[in-house]
PDB file of C-alpha atoms in Angstrom:
ATOM      1  CA  MET A  76      -0.473   6.438  15.403  1.00 68.00           C
ATOM      2  CA  MET A  77      -0.713   2.863  16.708  1.00 78.00           C
ATOM      3  CA  ARG A  78      -1.610   3.980  20.232  1.00 78.00           C
ATOM      4  CA  THR A  79      -4.376   6.314  19.108  1.00 89.00           C
ATOM      5  CA  LYS A  80      -8.112   5.711  19.169  1.00 92.00           C
ATOM      6  CA  VAL A  81      -8.150   6.208  15.403  1.00 94.00           C
ATOM      7  CA  PHE A  82      -5.778   3.284  14.884  1.00 93.00           C
ATOM      8  CA  GLU A  83      -7.640   1.105  17.362  1.00 93.00           C
ATOM      9  CA  ASN A  84     -10.908   1.751  15.543  1.00 95.00           C
ATOM     10  CA  TRP A  85      -9.422   0.739  12.193  1.00 96.00           C
ATOM     11  CA  ALA A  86      -7.834  -2.368  13.717  1.00 95.00           C
ATOM     12  CA  VAL A  87     -11.163  -3.445  15.177  1.00 95.00           C
ATOM     13  CA  SER A  88     -12.891  -2.703  11.862  1.00 96.00           C
ATOM     14  CA  MET A  89     -10.420  -5.089  10.205  1.00 96.00           C
ATOM     15  CA  LYS A  90     -11.115  -7.732  12.888  1.00 95.00           C
ATOM     16  CA  ASP A  91      -7.608  -7.420  14.272  1.00 93.00           C
ATOM     17  CA  SER A  92      -6.437  -6.733  17.796  1.00 85.00           C
ATOM     18  CA  PRO A  93      -5.987  -2.992  18.535  1.00 80.00           C
ATOM     19  CA  GLY A  94      -2.818  -3.854  20.478  1.00 84.00           C
ATOM     20  CA  HIS A  95      -1.194  -5.835  17.664  1.00 91.00           C
ATOM     21  CA  MET A  96       2.038  -3.971  16.860  1.00 93.00           C
ATOM     22  CA  HIS A  97       2.382  -5.134  13.265  1.00 95.00           C
ATOM     23  CA  ARG A  98       3.446  -2.992  10.355  1.00 95.00           C
ATOM     24  CA  LYS A  99       0.829  -4.453   7.988  1.00 95.00           C
ATOM     25  CA  ILE A 100      -1.918  -3.292  10.338  1.00 95.00           C
ATOM     26  CA  TRP A 101      -0.257   0.124  10.444  1.00 96.00           C
ATOM     27  CA  GLU A 102      -0.098   0.252   6.628  1.00 97.00           C
ATOM     28  CA  TRP A 103      -3.761  -0.615   6.200  1.00 97.00           C
ATOM     29  CA  ALA A 104      -4.844   1.854   8.886  1.00 96.00           C
ATOM     30  CA  PHE A 105      -2.597   4.546   7.390  1.00 97.00           C
ATOM     31  CA  ILE A 106      -4.132   4.120   3.938  1.00 98.00           C
ATOM     32  CA  ALA A 107      -7.680   3.963   5.306  1.00 98.00           C
ATOM     33  CA  GLN A 108      -7.304   7.057   7.476  1.00 97.00           C
ATOM     34  CA  ALA A 109      -5.556   9.048   4.733  1.00 98.00           C
ATOM     35  CA  LEU A 110      -8.428   8.365   2.325  1.00 98.00           C
ATOM     36  CA  LYS A 111     -11.139   8.949   4.938  1.00 98.00           C
ATOM     37  CA  GLU A 112      -9.667  12.311   5.997  1.00 98.00           C
ATOM     38  CA  ARG A 113      -9.705  13.415   2.356  1.00 98.00           C
ATOM     39  CA  GLY A 114     -13.324  12.483   1.777  1.00 98.00           C
ATOM     40  CA  MET A 115     -12.648   9.539  -0.511  1.00 98.00           C
ATOM     41  CA  LEU A 116     -14.459   6.769   1.402  1.00 98.00           C
ATOM     42  CA  GLN A 117     -18.032   7.686   0.540  1.00 98.00           C
ATOM     43  CA  ASP A 118     -20.799   7.202  -2.002  1.00 98.00           C
ATOM     44  CA  GLY A 119     -20.040   8.716  -5.384  1.00 98.00           C
ATOM     45  CA  LYS A 120     -16.286   8.133  -5.295  1.00 98.00           C
ATOM     46  CA  LEU A 121     -14.422   5.652  -7.503  1.00 98.00           C
ATOM     47  CA  GLY A 122     -11.261   3.967  -6.248  1.00 98.00           C
ATOM     48  CA  LEU A 123      -8.554   1.737  -7.715  1.00 98.00           C
ATOM     49  CA  GLY A 124      -6.585  -0.788  -5.681  1.00 98.00           C
ATOM     50  CA  PHE A 125      -3.321  -2.209  -6.991  1.00 97.00           C
ATOM     51  CA  ALA A 126      -2.026  -5.659  -5.968  1.00 95.00           C
ATOM     52  CA  VAL A 127      -4.813  -6.028  -3.439  1.00 95.00           C
ATOM     53  CA  GLY A 128      -3.932  -9.668  -2.726  1.00 90.00           C
ATOM     54  CA  THR A 129      -5.752 -10.872   0.354  1.00 91.00           C
ATOM     55  CA  GLU A 130      -5.529  -7.532   2.167  1.00 94.00           C
ATOM     56  CA  PRO A 131      -8.767  -6.375   3.884  1.00 96.00           C
ATOM     57  CA  LEU A 132      -8.875  -2.857   2.444  1.00 98.00           C
ATOM     58  CA  THR A 133     -11.224  -3.422  -0.497  1.00 97.00           C
ATOM     59  CA  ALA A 134     -13.882  -5.025   1.690  1.00 97.00           C
ATOM     60  CA  LEU A 135     -13.286  -2.478   4.454  1.00 98.00           C
ATOM     61  CA  PHE A 136     -13.726   0.455   2.069  1.00 98.00           C
ATOM     62  CA  ALA A 137     -16.866  -1.077   0.563  1.00 97.00           C
ATOM     63  CA  ASN A 138     -18.574  -0.609   3.927  1.00 96.00           C
ATOM     64  CA  HIS A 139     -18.141   3.152   3.441  1.00 97.00           C
ATOM     65  CA  GLY A 140     -19.812   3.288   0.016  1.00 97.00           C
ATOM     66  CA  PRO A 141     -17.301   4.029  -2.790  1.00 98.00           C
ATOM     67  CA  ASN A 142     -17.242   2.013  -5.977  1.00 98.00           C
ATOM     68  CA  MET A 143     -13.894   0.378  -6.666  1.00 98.00           C
ATOM     69  CA  VAL A 144     -11.835  -1.594  -9.141  1.00 97.00           C
ATOM     70  CA  ALA A 145      -9.662  -4.086  -7.263  1.00 96.00           C
ATOM     71  CA  THR A 146      -6.699  -5.480  -9.201  1.00 95.00           C
ATOM     72  CA  ASP A 147      -3.988  -8.058  -8.793  1.00 92.00           C
ATOM     73  CA  LEU A 148      -1.336  -9.683 -10.961  1.00 83.00           C
ATOM     74  CA  PHE A 149      -2.378 -12.245 -13.551  1.00 59.00           C
ATOM     75  CA  THR A 150      -2.476 -15.646 -11.842  1.00 50.00           C
ATOM     76  CA  GLU A 151       0.269 -17.213 -13.986  1.00 46.00           C
ATOM     77  CA  ALA A 152       2.674 -14.374 -13.224  1.00 46.00           C
ATOM     78  CA  ALA A 153       1.769 -14.488  -9.532  1.00 41.00           C
ATOM     79  CA  GLN A 154       2.479 -18.231  -9.441  1.00 47.00           C
ATOM     80  CA  ALA A 155       5.915 -17.620 -10.931  1.00 49.00           C
ATOM     81  CA  LYS A 156       6.672 -15.175  -8.124  1.00 53.00           C
ATOM     82  CA  GLY A 157       5.378 -17.515  -5.423  1.00 50.00           C
ATOM     83  CA  TRP A 158       2.481 -15.252  -4.380  1.00 43.00           C
ATOM     84  CA  VAL A 159      -0.165 -17.926  -4.919  1.00 42.00           C
ATOM     85  CA  GLU A 160       1.606 -20.533  -2.798  1.00 50.00           C
ATOM     86  CA  THR A 161       2.057 -18.060   0.053  1.00 45.00           C
ATOM     87  CA  ILE A 162      -1.627 -17.013  -0.165  1.00 42.00           C
ATOM     88  CA  GLN A 163      -0.819 -13.363  -0.945  1.00 43.00           C
ATOM     89  CA  HIS A 164      -2.538 -13.237  -4.338  1.00 41.00           C
ATOM     90  CA  ALA A 165      -6.145 -12.406  -5.174  1.00 50.00           C
ATOM     91  CA  SER A 166      -7.995 -14.260  -7.901  1.00 58.00           C
ATOM     92  CA  GLY A 167     -11.476 -12.977  -7.093  1.00 70.00           C
ATOM     93  CA  PHE A 168     -13.955 -11.841  -4.467  1.00 78.00           C
ATOM     94  CA  GLU A 169     -13.292 -14.687  -2.047  1.00 79.00           C
ATOM     95  CA  ALA A 170      -9.699 -13.537  -1.600  1.00 85.00           C
ATOM     96  CA  ILE A 171     -10.513  -9.879  -0.951  1.00 90.00           C
ATOM     97  CA  ASN A 172     -13.206 -10.661   1.614  1.00 92.00           C
ATOM     98  CA  GLN A 173     -11.479 -13.420   3.586  1.00 91.00           C
ATOM     99  CA  ARG A 174     -12.182 -11.603   6.856  1.00 93.00           C
ATOM    100  CA  ASN A 175     -15.882 -11.250   6.007  1.00 94.00           C
ATOM    101  CA  LEU A 176     -15.747  -7.498   6.509  1.00 96.00           C
ATOM    102  CA  CYS A 177     -18.506  -6.741   4.009  1.00 94.00           C
ATOM    103  CA  ASP A 178     -21.732  -8.352   2.907  1.00 94.00           C
ATOM    104  CA  ASP A 179     -20.879 -10.390  -0.192  1.00 91.00           C
ATOM    105  CA  SER A 180     -23.715  -9.036  -2.315  1.00 94.00           C
ATOM    106  CA  GLU A 181     -22.775  -5.450  -1.397  1.00 95.00           C
ATOM    107  CA  LEU A 182     -19.134  -6.149  -2.215  1.00 94.00           C
ATOM    108  CA  ARG A 183     -20.067  -7.466  -5.656  1.00 93.00           C
ATOM    109  CA  ARG A 184     -22.305  -4.441  -6.252  1.00 96.00           C
ATOM    110  CA  LEU A 185     -19.577  -1.941  -5.445  1.00 97.00           C
ATOM    111  CA  VAL A 186     -16.406  -3.693  -6.606  1.00 96.00           C
ATOM    112  CA  GLU A 187     -15.151  -4.926  -9.963  1.00 95.00           C
ATOM    113  CA  PHE A 188     -12.186  -7.298  -9.904  1.00 92.00           C
ATOM    114  CA  LYS A 189      -9.604  -7.148 -12.702  1.00 92.00           C
ATOM    115  CA  PHE A 190      -6.143  -8.523 -13.372  1.00 90.00           C
ATOM    116  CA  ALA A 191      -3.472  -5.871 -13.900  1.00 93.00           C
ATOM    117  CA  ASP A 192       0.291  -5.554 -14.322  1.00 94.00           C
ATOM    118  CA  MET A 193       1.697  -2.664 -12.279  1.00 97.00           C
ATOM    119  CA  ASN A 194       4.653  -2.408 -14.656  1.00 96.00           C
ATOM    120  CA  HIS A 195       2.252  -1.878 -17.580  1.00 96.00           C
ATOM    121  CA  ILE A 196      -0.851  -0.031 -16.386  1.00 97.00           C
ATOM    122  CA  ASP A 197      -3.727  -0.285 -18.839  1.00 94.00           C
ATOM    123  CA  ALA A 198      -4.479   3.045 -20.521  1.00 96.00           C
ATOM    124  CA  ASP A 199      -8.185   2.317 -19.967  1.00 96.00           C
ATOM    125  CA  PHE A 200      -7.593   3.234 -16.312  1.00 97.00           C
ATOM    126  CA  HIS A 201      -6.365   6.732 -17.123  1.00 98.00           C
ATOM    127  CA  GLY A 202      -8.248   9.721 -15.742  1.00 98.00           C
ATOM    128  CA  LYS A 203     -11.100   7.726 -14.176  1.00 98.00           C
ATOM    129  CA  PHE A 204     -10.473   7.455 -10.441  1.00 98.00           C
ATOM    130  CA  ASP A 205     -10.929   9.712  -7.431  1.00 98.00           C
ATOM    131  CA  PHE A 206      -8.409   7.716  -5.399  1.00 99.00           C
ATOM    132  CA  LEU A 207      -6.027   4.782  -5.625  1.00 98.00           C
ATOM    133  CA  TRP A 208      -3.873   2.812  -3.252  1.00 98.00           C
ATOM    134  CA  SER A 209      -1.169   0.160  -2.974  1.00 98.00           C
ATOM    135  CA  SER A 210       0.014  -1.529   0.216  1.00 98.00           C
ATOM    136  CA  CYS A 211       3.655  -2.651   0.162  1.00 96.00           C
ATOM    137  CA  ALA A 212       3.422  -3.587  -3.503  1.00 96.00           C
ATOM    138  CA  PHE A 213       5.697  -1.467  -5.674  1.00 98.00           C
ATOM    139  CA  GLU A 214       8.860  -2.817  -4.024  1.00 98.00           C
ATOM    140  CA  HIS A 215       8.024  -6.156  -5.683  1.00 96.00           C
ATOM    141  CA  LEU A 216       8.189  -4.895  -9.283  1.00 97.00           C
ATOM    142  CA  GLY A 217      11.771  -6.019  -9.924  1.00 97.00           C
ATOM    143  CA  SER A 218      13.860  -2.934  -9.201  1.00 98.00           C
ATOM    144  CA  LEU A 219      13.890   0.432  -7.460  1.00 98.00           C
ATOM    145  CA  GLU A 220      13.344   2.116 -10.822  1.00 98.00           C
ATOM    146  CA  HIS A 221      10.354  -0.040 -11.738  1.00 98.00           C
ATOM    147  CA  GLY A 222       8.719   0.890  -8.435  1.00 98.00           C
ATOM    148  CA  LYS A 223       9.361   4.586  -9.009  1.00 98.00           C
ATOM    149  CA  LYS A 224       7.892   4.408 -12.511  1.00 98.00           C
ATOM    150  CA  PHE A 225       4.771   2.745 -11.137  1.00 98.00           C
ATOM    151  CA  VAL A 226       4.217   5.585  -8.651  1.00 98.00           C
ATOM    152  CA  TYR A 227       4.571   8.158 -11.448  1.00 98.00           C
ATOM    153  CA  ASN A 228       2.443   6.220 -13.968  1.00 98.00           C
ATOM    154  CA  ALA A 229      -0.309   5.528 -11.439  1.00 98.00           C
ATOM    155  CA  MET A 230      -0.978   9.265 -11.237  1.00 98.00           C
ATOM    156  CA  HIS A 231      -2.362   9.088 -14.791  1.00 98.00           C
ATOM    157  CA  CYS A 232      -5.237   6.981 -13.413  1.00 98.00           C
ATOM    158  CA  LEU A 233      -6.508   9.807 -11.202  1.00 98.00           C
ATOM    159  CA  LYS A 234      -8.854  12.648 -11.944  1.00 98.00           C
ATOM    160  CA  PRO A 235      -7.412  16.122 -11.255  1.00 98.00           C
ATOM    161  CA  GLY A 236      -7.269  16.584  -7.479  1.00 98.00           C
ATOM    162  CA  GLY A 237      -7.497  12.835  -6.826  1.00 98.00           C
ATOM    163  CA  TYR A 238      -5.392  11.060  -4.218  1.00 98.00           C
ATOM    164  CA  ALA A 239      -2.860   8.238  -4.343  1.00 98.00           C
ATOM    165  CA  VAL A 240      -1.795   6.556  -1.105  1.00 98.00           C
ATOM    166  CA  HIS A 241       1.074   4.056  -1.118  1.00 98.00           C
ATOM    167  CA  THR A 242       3.140   2.172   1.435  1.00 98.00           C
ATOM    168  CA  THR A 243       6.464   0.469   0.775  1.00 98.00           C
ATOM    169  CA  GLU A 244       9.567  -1.070   2.342  1.00 98.00           C
ATOM    170  CA  PHE A 245      11.871   1.541   3.906  1.00 98.00           C
ATOM    171  CA  ASN A 246      15.543   0.902   4.636  1.00 98.00           C
ATOM    172  CA  LEU A 247      16.403   2.319   8.063  1.00 97.00           C
ATOM    173  CA  SER A 248      19.977   1.027   8.070  1.00 98.00           C
ATOM    174  CA  SER A 249      21.558   2.865   5.174  1.00 98.00           C
ATOM    175  CA  ASN A 250      21.066   5.746   2.784  1.00 98.00           C
ATOM    176  CA  GLU A 251      23.832   4.307   0.615  1.00 98.00           C
ATOM    177  CA  ASP A 252      23.657   0.502   0.369  1.00 98.00           C
ATOM    178  CA  THR A 253      20.400  -1.334  -0.260  1.00 98.00           C
ATOM    179  CA  VAL A 254      18.699  -4.074  -2.269  1.00 98.00           C
ATOM    180  CA  GLU A 255      18.200  -2.459  -5.679  1.00 98.00           C
ATOM    181  CA  THR A 256      16.879  -5.383  -7.770  1.00 98.00           C
ATOM    182  CA  GLY A 257      15.021  -8.632  -7.148  1.00 97.00           C
ATOM    183  CA  ASP A 258      11.699  -9.833  -5.806  1.00 95.00           C
ATOM    184  CA  THR A 259      11.822  -7.333  -2.910  1.00 97.00           C
ATOM    185  CA  VAL A 260      13.786  -4.077  -3.093  1.00 98.00           C
ATOM    186  CA  LEU A 261      14.365  -1.684  -0.211  1.00 98.00           C
ATOM    187  CA  TYR A 262      13.862   2.052  -0.645  1.00 98.00           C
ATOM    188  CA  ARG A 263      16.350   4.398   1.024  1.00 98.00           C
ATOM    189  CA  LYS A 264      15.507   7.895   2.151  1.00 98.00           C
ATOM    190  CA  ARG A 265      17.209   9.292  -0.944  1.00 98.00           C
ATOM    191  CA  ASP A 266      15.040   7.087  -3.191  1.00 98.00           C
ATOM    192  CA  ILE A 267      11.862   8.349  -1.531  1.00 98.00           C
ATOM    193  CA  GLU A 268      13.134  11.932  -1.788  1.00 98.00           C
ATOM    194  CA  ASP A 269      13.703  11.349  -5.505  1.00 98.00           C
ATOM    195  CA  ILE A 270      10.112  10.121  -5.870  1.00 98.00           C
ATOM    196  CA  ILE A 271       8.789  13.143  -3.959  1.00 98.00           C
ATOM    197  CA  ASN A 272      10.879  15.636  -5.952  1.00 98.00           C
ATOM    198  CA  THR A 273       9.792  14.103  -9.259  1.00 98.00           C
ATOM    199  CA  LEU A 274       6.114  14.153  -8.294  1.00 98.00           C
ATOM    200  CA  ARG A 275       6.351  17.756  -7.147  1.00 98.00           C
ATOM    201  CA  ALA A 276       8.141  18.715 -10.371  1.00 98.00           C
ATOM    202  CA  GLN A 277       5.158  17.216 -12.223  1.00 98.00           C
ATOM    203  CA  GLY A 278       2.888  19.565 -10.278  1.00 98.00           C
ATOM    204  CA  HIS A 279       1.507  17.113  -7.731  1.00 98.00           C
ATOM    205  CA  HIS A 280       1.223  17.773  -3.989  1.00 98.00           C
ATOM    206  CA  VAL A 281       3.008  15.315  -1.679  1.00 98.00           C
ATOM    207  CA  GLU A 282       2.578  14.946   2.089  1.00 92.00           C
ATOM    208  CA  MET A 283       5.401  13.222   3.939  1.00 91.00           C
ATOM    209  CA  ASP A 284       6.229  12.585   7.604  1.00 90.00           C
ATOM    210  CA  TRP A 285       9.724  11.227   8.275  1.00 92.00           C
ATOM    211  CA  HIS A 286       9.140  10.512  11.975  1.00 89.00           C
ATOM    212  CA  GLU A 287      10.329   6.954  12.631  1.00 86.00           C
ATOM    213  CA  GLY A 288       8.585   6.378  15.959  1.00 83.00           C
ATOM    214  CA  ASN A 289      10.158   6.056  19.401  1.00 83.00           C
ATOM    215  CA  GLY A 290       7.839   3.676  21.264  1.00 85.00           C
ATOM    216  CA  TYR A 291       8.936   0.435  22.869  1.00 85.00           C
ATOM    217  CA  ALA A 292       7.869  -1.600  19.811  1.00 88.00           C
ATOM    218  CA  ASP A 293       9.998   0.599  17.531  1.00 91.00           C
ATOM    219  CA  GLY A 294      13.112  -0.654  19.295  1.00 91.00           C
ATOM    220  CA  HIS A 295      12.377  -4.287  18.482  1.00 94.00           C
ATOM    221  CA  VAL A 296      13.646  -5.861  15.251  1.00 96.00           C
ATOM    222  CA  ASP A 297      11.900  -9.071  14.202  1.00 96.00           C
ATOM    223  CA  LEU A 298      14.355 -11.610  12.798  1.00 96.00           C
ATOM    224  CA  ALA A 299      13.612 -14.427  10.357  1.00 93.00           C
ATOM    225  CA  PRO A 300      11.745 -16.693  10.781  1.00 92.00           C
ATOM    226  CA  TYR A 301       9.531 -13.796  11.808  1.00 94.00           C
ATOM    227  CA  VAL A 302       7.392 -14.102  14.958  1.00 92.00           C
ATOM    228  CA  HIS A 303       5.012 -11.275  13.876  1.00 92.00           C
ATOM    229  CA  ASP A 304       3.790 -10.515  17.423  1.00 91.00           C
ATOM    230  CA  THR A 305       5.801  -7.279  17.462  1.00 94.00           C
ATOM    231  CA  HIS A 306       6.665  -6.590  13.854  1.00 95.00           C
ATOM    232  CA  LEU A 307       7.089  -2.880  13.179  1.00 96.00           C
ATOM    233  CA  ARG A 308      10.699  -3.392  12.190  1.00 97.00           C
ATOM    234  CA  LEU A 309      12.288  -6.472  10.677  1.00 97.00           C
ATOM    235  CA  GLN A 310      15.589  -7.512   9.177  1.00 97.00           C
ATOM    236  CA  ILE A 311      15.812  -8.228   5.446  1.00 97.00           C
ATOM    237  CA  GLU A 312      19.269  -9.402   4.455  1.00 96.00           C
ATOM    238  CA  ARG A 313      21.528  -7.118   6.517  1.00 97.00           C
ATOM    239  CA  TYR A 314      19.120  -4.177   6.666  1.00 98.00           C
ATOM    240  CA  VAL A 315      16.599  -3.091   9.291  1.00 98.00           C
ATOM    241  CA  VAL A 316      13.375  -2.272   7.473  1.00 97.00           C
ATOM    242  CA  THR A 317      10.007  -0.741   8.316  1.00 97.00           C
ATOM    243  CA  SER A 318       6.995   0.546   6.369  1.00 97.00           C
ATOM    244  CA  LEU A 319       6.683   4.052   4.962  1.00 96.00           C
ATOM    245  CA  GLY A 320       3.637   5.854   3.582  1.00 97.00           C
ATOM    246  CA  LEU A 321       3.186   8.396   0.791  1.00 97.00           C
ATOM    247  CA  ILE A 322       0.127  10.606   0.200  1.00 98.00           C
ATOM    248  CA  VAL A 323       0.000  12.300  -3.207  1.00 98.00           C
ATOM    249  CA  GLN A 324      -2.662  14.611  -4.606  1.00 98.00           C
ATOM    250  CA  LYS A 325      -2.798  14.946  -8.366  1.00 98.00           C
ATOM    251  CA  ARG A 326      -2.423  18.428  -9.776  1.00 98.00           C
ATOM    252  CA  TYR A 327      -5.594  20.246 -10.799  1.00 95.00           C
TER     253      TYR A 327
END
């Protein structure tokens, strides 16, 4: 995807370099393209973003016309996790439009900002949204199981036929050993398969592509302290990790 015109267009739209081989750019482009292809990024649609932090997606999507609720963790909880100090937490409109991707008045017209806990989704969100997204967020909920429960519970927020698009950390090194608890957990293939099987058993439709990529950048593993120039794969503890995307349509 990263060498396609589609990816380049999204990268430019986010004011990034189209040749920047970084997994965060891939994640954002993946989410954007998945929602665009399914007709979600247009007037009349209502979206919900979880843990939006300082990512560009809310402002990017606003340029296409949907109304949205953008959420992030309560500031006190985010401070305890270190997200505020590392500038990965959103506390309002300034954070979600740091790249100046959208006119500020238009952003405020289309977007409502709220605090939300992904481990305890407010029932007021249930059944209201045409689409929702999270970008490498549910691996930070404390455990593999907490992340799985978020994916399942988030489906309650969608209208029938609505779409959820998520990205998360994917363990390429092992389908046995991994980081199961802590600030950042790593999902194995079997964990993702469990998520997919559970969603399908609940009647939802899941699209999944397991292709890991075979370009020159896919052979490079960025080691801490990360350089980020070529950052499709990185090492976390003893595991090689990349990003993985899920597209889920809620049952009708």
